């Protein structure tokens, strides 16, 4: 099998997943097709958009950056990269914000403990 045939199969599988509503699962297929067969480089943008639509902002940013490595003035990739980086940063801050959690009491504070699961 030649490289173009392999790329075509990857695109077909990506399209199946995309059309079934699983854009995140489709993205790696588009990305691989773009990486192995230069004429399909535009599918890297499709992969980036798919990651972004699925909330995978870091993966989206990486794919947008790959587009920009080849085409530094690509307006859609520039906008997507900015948006994905901002969303990834926001997601990271949200995931690391533990300020609303109550402190865990020390094990030897003398209080009666209850089990987290099951009955006392």
PDB file of C-alpha atoms in Angstrom, residues 8-118:
ATOM      1  CA  UNK A   8      -7.006   8.013   2.216  1.00  0.00           C
ATOM      2  CA  UNK A   9      -7.869   5.236   4.661  1.00  0.00           C
ATOM      3  CA  UNK A  10      -7.035   7.491   7.591  1.00  0.00           C
ATOM      4  CA  UNK A  11      -9.233  10.262   6.197  1.00  0.00           C
ATOM      5  CA  UNK A  12     -12.086   7.803   5.603  1.00  0.00           C
ATOM      6  CA  UNK A  13     -11.891   6.553   9.194  1.00  0.00           C
ATOM      7  CA  UNK A  14     -11.678  10.112  10.490  1.00  0.00           C
ATOM      8  CA  UNK A  15     -14.730  11.057   8.445  1.00  0.00           C
ATOM      9  CA  UNK A  16     -16.686   8.083   9.798  1.00  0.00           C
ATOM     10  CA  UNK A  17     -15.956   9.114  13.379  1.00  0.00           C
ATOM     11  CA  UNK A  18     -16.546  12.790  12.665  1.00  0.00           C
ATOM     12  CA  UNK A  19     -19.891  12.092  11.004  1.00  0.00           C
ATOM     13  CA  UNK A  20     -20.858   9.894  13.943  1.00  0.00           C
ATOM     14  CA  UNK A  21     -20.315  12.903  16.199  1.00  0.00           C
ATOM     15  CA  UNK A  22     -16.985  11.913  17.760  1.00  0.00           C
ATOM     16  CA  UNK A  23     -14.730  14.716  16.573  1.00  0.00           C
ATOM     17  CA  UNK A  24     -12.059  14.082  19.189  1.00  0.00           C
ATOM     18  CA  UNK A  25     -11.685  10.452  18.097  1.00  0.00           C
ATOM     19  CA  UNK A  26     -11.514  11.572  14.443  1.00  0.00           C
ATOM     20  CA  UNK A  27      -8.768  14.143  15.013  1.00  0.00           C
ATOM     21  CA  UNK A  28      -5.781  11.747  15.302  1.00  0.00           C
ATOM     22  CA  UNK A  29      -6.701  10.157  11.972  1.00  0.00           C
ATOM     23  CA  UNK A  30      -6.774  13.544  10.251  1.00  0.00           C
ATOM     24  CA  UNK A  31      -3.539  14.520  11.918  1.00  0.00           C
ATOM     25  CA  UNK A  32      -1.732  11.352  10.876  1.00  0.00           C
ATOM     26  CA  UNK A  33      -2.951  11.698   7.281  1.00  0.00           C
ATOM     27  CA  UNK A  34      -1.633  15.257   7.194  1.00  0.00           C
ATOM     28  CA  UNK A  35       1.713  14.159   8.618  1.00  0.00           C
ATOM     29  CA  UNK A  36       2.350  11.253   6.247  1.00  0.00           C
ATOM     30  CA  UNK A  37       1.075  12.753   2.984  1.00  0.00           C
ATOM     31  CA  UNK A  38       1.993  16.394   2.290  1.00  0.00           C
ATOM     32  CA  UNK A  39      -0.879  17.115  -0.149  1.00  0.00           C
ATOM     33  CA  UNK A  40      -3.273  16.429   2.743  1.00  0.00           C
ATOM     34  CA  UNK A  41      -1.629  18.997   5.020  1.00  0.00           C
ATOM     35  CA  UNK A  42      -4.908  20.891   5.296  1.00  0.00           C
ATOM     36  CA  UNK A  43      -6.278  18.027   7.366  1.00  0.00           C
ATOM     37  CA  UNK A  44      -4.045  19.212  10.219  1.00  0.00           C
ATOM     38  CA  UNK A  45      -6.382  22.208  10.446  1.00  0.00           C
ATOM     39  CA  UNK A  46      -9.372  19.851  10.449  1.00  0.00           C
ATOM     40  CA  UNK A  47      -7.716  17.925  13.287  1.00  0.00           C
ATOM     41  CA  UNK A  48      -7.098  21.136  15.225  1.00  0.00           C
ATOM     42  CA  UNK A  49     -10.693  22.264  14.776  1.00  0.00           C
ATOM     43  CA  UNK A  50     -11.910  18.822  15.828  1.00  0.00           C
ATOM     44  CA  UNK A  51      -9.829  18.850  19.001  1.00  0.00           C
ATOM     45  CA  UNK A  52     -11.057  22.359  19.803  1.00  0.00           C
ATOM     46  CA  UNK A  53     -14.700  21.362  19.278  1.00  0.00           C
ATOM     47  CA  UNK A  54     -14.195  18.466  21.681  1.00  0.00           C
ATOM     48  CA  UNK A  55     -12.626  20.593  24.417  1.00  0.00           C
ATOM     49  CA  UNK A  56      -9.123  19.157  23.928  1.00  0.00           C
ATOM     50  CA  UNK A  57      -7.565  22.613  23.905  1.00  0.00           C
ATOM     51  CA  UNK A  58      -3.924  21.600  24.390  1.00  0.00           C
ATOM     52  CA  UNK A  59      -4.126  19.123  21.524  1.00  0.00           C
ATOM     53  CA  UNK A  60      -5.878  21.748  19.418  1.00  0.00           C
ATOM     54  CA  UNK A  61      -3.170  24.308  20.156  1.00  0.00           C
ATOM     55  CA  UNK A  62      -0.458  21.816  19.188  1.00  0.00           C
ATOM     56  CA  UNK A  63      -2.184  21.033  15.887  1.00  0.00           C
ATOM     57  CA  UNK A  64      -2.768  24.726  15.110  1.00  0.00           C
ATOM     58  CA  UNK A  65       0.922  25.328  15.801  1.00  0.00           C
ATOM     59  CA  UNK A  66       1.856  22.617  13.304  1.00  0.00           C
ATOM     60  CA  UNK A  67      -0.264  24.382  10.692  1.00  0.00           C
ATOM     61  CA  UNK A  68       1.479  27.660  11.489  1.00  0.00           C
ATOM     62  CA  UNK A  69       4.904  26.041  11.258  1.00  0.00           C
ATOM     63  CA  UNK A  70       4.157  25.437   7.581  1.00  0.00           C
ATOM     64  CA  UNK A  71       1.961  28.464   6.910  1.00  0.00           C
ATOM     65  CA  UNK A  72       2.837  31.270   9.368  1.00  0.00           C
ATOM     66  CA  UNK A  73       0.204  33.672   8.018  1.00  0.00           C
ATOM     67  CA  UNK A  74      -2.761  31.271   8.120  1.00  0.00           C
ATOM     68  CA  UNK A  75      -5.495  33.445   9.665  1.00  0.00           C
ATOM     69  CA  UNK A  76      -7.721  30.589  10.794  1.00  0.00           C
ATOM     70  CA  UNK A  77      -4.810  28.780  12.459  1.00  0.00           C
ATOM     71  CA  UNK A  78      -3.665  31.981  14.186  1.00  0.00           C
ATOM     72  CA  UNK A  79      -7.154  32.623  15.557  1.00  0.00           C
ATOM     73  CA  UNK A  80      -7.583  28.972  16.552  1.00  0.00           C
ATOM     74  CA  UNK A  81      -4.235  28.893  18.315  1.00  0.00           C
ATOM     75  CA  UNK A  82      -5.036  32.007  20.340  1.00  0.00           C
ATOM     76  CA  UNK A  83      -8.469  30.716  21.293  1.00  0.00           C
ATOM     77  CA  UNK A  84      -7.177  27.234  22.170  1.00  0.00           C
ATOM     78  CA  UNK A  85      -4.312  28.554  24.290  1.00  0.00           C
ATOM     79  CA  UNK A  86      -6.683  30.829  26.182  1.00  0.00           C
ATOM     80  CA  UNK A  87      -9.140  27.964  26.746  1.00  0.00           C
ATOM     81  CA  UNK A  88      -6.328  25.590  27.793  1.00  0.00           C
ATOM     82  CA  UNK A  89      -5.027  28.145  30.299  1.00  0.00           C
ATOM     83  CA  UNK A  90      -8.525  28.672  31.685  1.00  0.00           C
ATOM     84  CA  UNK A  91      -9.034  24.924  31.949  1.00  0.00           C
ATOM     85  CA  UNK A  92      -5.685  24.498  33.723  1.00  0.00           C
ATOM     86  CA  UNK A  93      -6.506  27.248  36.219  1.00  0.00           C
ATOM     87  CA  UNK A  94      -9.901  25.701  36.887  1.00  0.00           C
ATOM     88  CA  UNK A  95      -8.357  22.275  37.421  1.00  0.00           C
ATOM     89  CA  UNK A  96      -5.711  23.636  39.774  1.00  0.00           C
ATOM     90  CA  UNK A  97      -8.030  25.889  41.788  1.00  0.00           C
ATOM     91  CA  UNK A  98      -8.502  24.005  45.026  1.00  0.00           C
ATOM     92  CA  UNK A  99      -9.323  27.049  47.147  1.00  0.00           C
ATOM     93  CA  UNK A 100     -12.905  25.970  47.748  1.00  0.00           C
ATOM     94  CA  UNK A 101     -11.882  22.662  49.336  1.00  0.00           C
ATOM     95  CA  UNK A 102     -12.059  22.313  53.093  1.00  0.00           C
ATOM     96  CA  UNK A 103      -8.811  21.446  54.867  1.00  0.00           C
ATOM     97  CA  UNK A 104      -8.370  17.807  55.817  1.00  0.00           C
ATOM     98  CA  UNK A 105      -8.172  17.343  59.585  1.00  0.00           C
ATOM     99  CA  UNK A 106      -5.107  15.663  61.051  1.00  0.00           C
ATOM    100  CA  UNK A 107      -5.477  11.959  61.769  1.00  0.00           C
ATOM    101  CA  UNK A 108      -4.658  12.361  65.480  1.00  0.00           C
ATOM    102  CA  UNK A 109      -7.061  15.191  66.348  1.00  0.00           C
ATOM    103  CA  UNK A 110      -9.149  12.889  68.601  1.00  0.00           C
ATOM    104  CA  UNK A 111     -12.391  13.268  66.655  1.00  0.00           C
ATOM    105  CA  UNK A 112     -14.580  10.319  65.887  1.00  0.00           C
ATOM    106  CA  UNK A 113     -14.230   9.377  62.246  1.00  0.00           C
ATOM    107  CA  UNK A 114     -16.821   8.029  59.928  1.00  0.00           C
ATOM    108  CA  UNK A 115     -16.089   5.844  56.993  1.00  0.00           C
ATOM    109  CA  UNK A 116     -16.193   7.355  53.552  1.00  0.00           C
ATOM    110  CA  UNK A 117     -17.958   4.311  52.155  1.00  0.00           C
ATOM    111  CA  UNK A 118     -20.357   1.954  53.850  1.00  0.00           C
TER     112      UNK A 118
END
